Amino acid sequence: MMEDGDWILVHRPMEKDLWSPTLMTDFNNDSSKPLKVTFSGPAKHWTDAIPIGNGRLGAMVWGGVAVETLQLNEDTLWTGTPGDYTDPNAPEALSEVRKLVDGGKYAEATKAAVKLSDNPSDVCFFASCSTIKVLSSVVLIHISTFFKIFAC
C-alpha cells in the first residue's frame, strides 16, 4: 500500500499501447449489413428518445414524421436554489472508498461510495431548457408503417 511521500515509477507507454482513432475506411464495407438504428414510431417516453449532445449542450430527439420534437438542455440549468452543495464529509468518505478499492474490496467500496452524496435533499437535477417542434412541409401520404432510420 502506498503512503504519502512514496515514489511512483511511471513508464512511458509504448507505441502499440497508444490509442488512435479508427477511421471508417479501416472496416470492410459490407453493404449486406448496413449500420443503422430503426424505430417504428416516435418516442412515447423520455427513456425512448435518442440522446444527442457534447456533454454541455444536449437534446433528446423524440422523432416524428410531420412534427419532429427536440427537448433541449444546457449544463447550467438545474432545479433547486443557488447554494454551497459541498459535503464537508466527502473527503473522509473518498479516502475510505480509495482504501477499500486499493484493498480489492470492491463491494464494500461501492457501499461506502454512497456517503459521497449522502444528503438527497440537496440533490439537484437537470431542468429542461426548452422543447422545439420542427414542422415538416413534406408529408408522404402512402406510408403504411412509420420507420425513422438513422444511418451511420
Protein backbone atom coordinates (compact mmCIF):
# COMPACT_ATOMS: atom_id res chain seq x y z
CA MET A 1 0.00 0.00 0.00
CA MET A 2 1.31 3.43 -0.88
CA GLU A 3 1.81 6.11 1.71
CA ASP A 4 2.14 9.86 1.26
CA GLY A 5 5.62 10.70 0.04
CA ASP A 6 6.20 7.33 -1.67
CA TRP A 7 7.68 7.44 -5.15
CA ILE A 8 5.71 6.14 -8.09
CA LEU A 9 7.54 4.73 -11.11
CA VAL A 10 5.71 5.67 -14.28
CA HIS A 11 6.63 4.05 -17.59
CA ARG A 12 6.08 5.88 -20.83
CA PRO A 13 3.57 3.88 -22.93
CA MET A 14 4.89 2.10 -25.98
CA GLU A 15 3.52 2.96 -29.42
CA LYS A 16 1.48 -0.26 -29.55
CA ASP A 17 -0.31 0.71 -26.31
CA LEU A 18 -1.45 4.11 -27.52
CA TRP A 19 -4.99 4.61 -28.76
CA SER A 20 -5.52 6.02 -32.20
CA PRO A 21 -8.82 6.89 -33.84
CA THR A 22 -10.32 4.29 -36.13
CA LEU A 23 -11.43 5.56 -39.50
CA MET A 24 -14.47 4.13 -41.25
CA THR A 25 -12.15 3.18 -44.13
CA ASP A 26 -10.45 0.70 -41.78
CA PHE A 27 -13.53 -1.56 -41.86
CA ASN A 28 -14.59 -3.87 -44.65
CA ASN A 29 -17.55 -2.25 -46.35
CA ASP A 30 -20.17 -4.99 -46.01
CA SER A 31 -23.27 -3.48 -47.59
CA SER A 32 -25.34 -6.55 -46.67
CA LYS A 33 -25.30 -5.34 -43.06
CA PRO A 34 -25.61 -1.53 -43.11
CA LEU A 35 -25.10 0.27 -39.81
CA LYS A 36 -28.46 1.74 -38.89
CA VAL A 37 -30.83 2.19 -35.99
CA THR A 38 -34.50 1.80 -36.86
CA PHE A 39 -37.51 2.98 -34.88
CA SER A 40 -41.10 2.01 -35.57
CA GLY A 41 -42.54 5.28 -34.27
CA PRO A 42 -41.85 8.41 -32.27
CA ALA A 43 -40.76 8.05 -28.65
CA LYS A 44 -43.62 7.80 -26.18
CA HIS A 45 -41.49 8.16 -23.04
CA TRP A 46 -38.37 10.19 -22.23
CA THR A 47 -36.31 6.99 -21.95
CA ASP A 48 -37.27 6.07 -25.54
CA ALA A 49 -35.96 9.32 -27.06
CA ILE A 50 -32.47 9.46 -28.59
CA PRO A 51 -29.90 11.47 -26.58
CA ILE A 52 -27.50 13.67 -28.53
CA GLY A 53 -25.03 16.28 -27.33
CA ASN A 54 -21.48 17.08 -26.32
CA GLY A 55 -21.68 16.96 -22.52
CA ARG A 56 -22.51 20.64 -22.10
CA LEU A 57 -25.35 21.02 -24.59
CA GLY A 58 -27.76 18.22 -25.23
CA ALA A 59 -31.09 17.22 -26.64
CA MET A 60 -33.48 14.32 -26.66
CA VAL A 61 -34.79 13.52 -30.14
CA TRP A 62 -38.36 12.23 -29.84
CA GLY A 63 -38.94 11.55 -33.51
CA GLY A 64 -41.90 12.13 -35.75
CA VAL A 65 -42.68 12.44 -39.46
CA ALA A 66 -44.75 15.61 -39.78
CA VAL A 67 -43.53 17.02 -36.45
CA GLU A 68 -40.04 16.35 -35.01
CA THR A 69 -39.72 17.08 -31.28
CA LEU A 70 -36.39 18.10 -29.71
CA GLN A 71 -36.10 18.60 -25.95
CA LEU A 72 -33.08 20.84 -25.27
CA ASN A 73 -30.81 21.05 -22.23
CA GLU A 74 -27.78 23.05 -21.12
CA ASP A 75 -25.47 22.14 -18.25
CA THR A 76 -26.10 25.25 -16.12
CA LEU A 77 -29.86 24.65 -15.90
CA TRP A 78 -30.60 22.81 -12.67
CA THR A 79 -33.51 22.50 -10.27
CA GLY A 80 -33.09 23.83 -6.76
CA THR A 81 -31.69 27.09 -5.46
CA PRO A 82 -28.18 28.56 -5.52
CA GLY A 83 -26.07 27.48 -2.59
CA ASP A 84 -22.97 25.68 -1.39
CA TYR A 85 -23.59 21.98 -2.00
CA THR A 86 -20.13 20.93 -0.84
CA ASP A 87 -20.38 17.99 1.56
CA PRO A 88 -17.89 18.52 4.41
CA ASN A 89 -17.73 14.73 4.95
CA ALA A 90 -16.83 13.96 1.31
CA PRO A 91 -13.01 13.98 1.69
CA GLU A 92 -13.18 11.45 4.54
CA ALA A 93 -15.67 9.27 2.61
CA LEU A 94 -13.49 9.44 -0.52
CA SER A 95 -10.44 8.36 1.48
CA GLU A 96 -12.39 5.36 2.80
CA VAL A 97 -13.52 4.40 -0.71
CA ARG A 98 -9.95 4.64 -2.04
CA LYS A 99 -8.60 2.40 0.76
CA LEU A 100 -11.28 -0.22 0.08
CA VAL A 101 -10.58 -0.16 -3.67
CA ASP A 102 -6.83 -0.42 -3.07
CA GLY A 103 -7.53 -3.42 -0.82
CA GLY A 104 -9.61 -5.09 -3.53
CA LYS A 105 -12.84 -4.80 -1.51
CA TYR A 106 -14.98 -3.52 -4.37
CA ALA A 107 -18.42 -4.39 -2.96
CA GLU A 108 -17.61 -2.58 0.29
CA ALA A 109 -16.19 0.36 -1.67
CA THR A 110 -19.43 0.62 -3.63
CA LYS A 111 -21.45 0.73 -0.41
CA ALA A 112 -19.09 3.30 1.10
CA ALA A 113 -19.34 5.47 -2.03
CA VAL A 114 -22.96 6.25 -1.09
CA LYS A 115 -21.53 8.52 1.62
CA LEU A 116 -20.09 10.75 -1.13
CA SER A 117 -23.60 12.00 -1.90
CA ASP A 118 -25.31 11.23 1.36
CA ASN A 119 -27.72 14.17 1.51
CA PRO A 120 -30.53 13.56 -1.03
CA SER A 121 -32.35 16.74 0.00
CA ASP A 122 -29.55 18.77 -1.60
CA VAL A 123 -29.58 16.83 -4.87
CA CYS A 124 -30.31 18.95 -7.92
CA PHE A 125 -31.45 17.63 -11.28
CA PHE A 126 -31.11 18.88 -14.82
CA ALA A 127 -34.04 21.02 -15.90
CA SER A 128 -35.26 21.03 -19.47
CA CYS A 129 -34.29 24.23 -21.28
CA SER A 130 -36.99 24.15 -23.94
CA THR A 131 -38.82 21.95 -26.38
CA ILE A 132 -38.68 22.65 -30.10
CA LYS A 133 -41.17 21.20 -32.55
CA VAL A 134 -39.92 21.14 -36.15
CA LEU A 135 -42.77 21.04 -38.66
CA SER A 136 -42.10 19.28 -41.95
CA SER A 137 -43.57 20.77 -45.11
CA VAL A 138 -43.38 17.39 -46.85
CA VAL A 139 -45.64 14.59 -45.66
CA LEU A 140 -45.84 11.35 -47.62
CA ILE A 141 -49.42 10.13 -47.83
CA HIS A 142 -48.87 6.48 -48.84
CA ILE A 143 -46.94 5.35 -45.78
CA SER A 144 -48.47 2.31 -44.11
CA THR A 145 -45.82 1.93 -41.40
CA PHE A 146 -43.69 4.68 -39.90
CA PHE A 147 -39.94 3.99 -39.86
CA LYS A 148 -37.32 6.52 -38.83
CA ILE A 149 -33.83 5.44 -39.86
CA PHE A 150 -30.52 6.94 -38.71
CA ALA A 151 -27.78 5.61 -40.98
CA CYS A 152 -24.12 5.71 -39.98
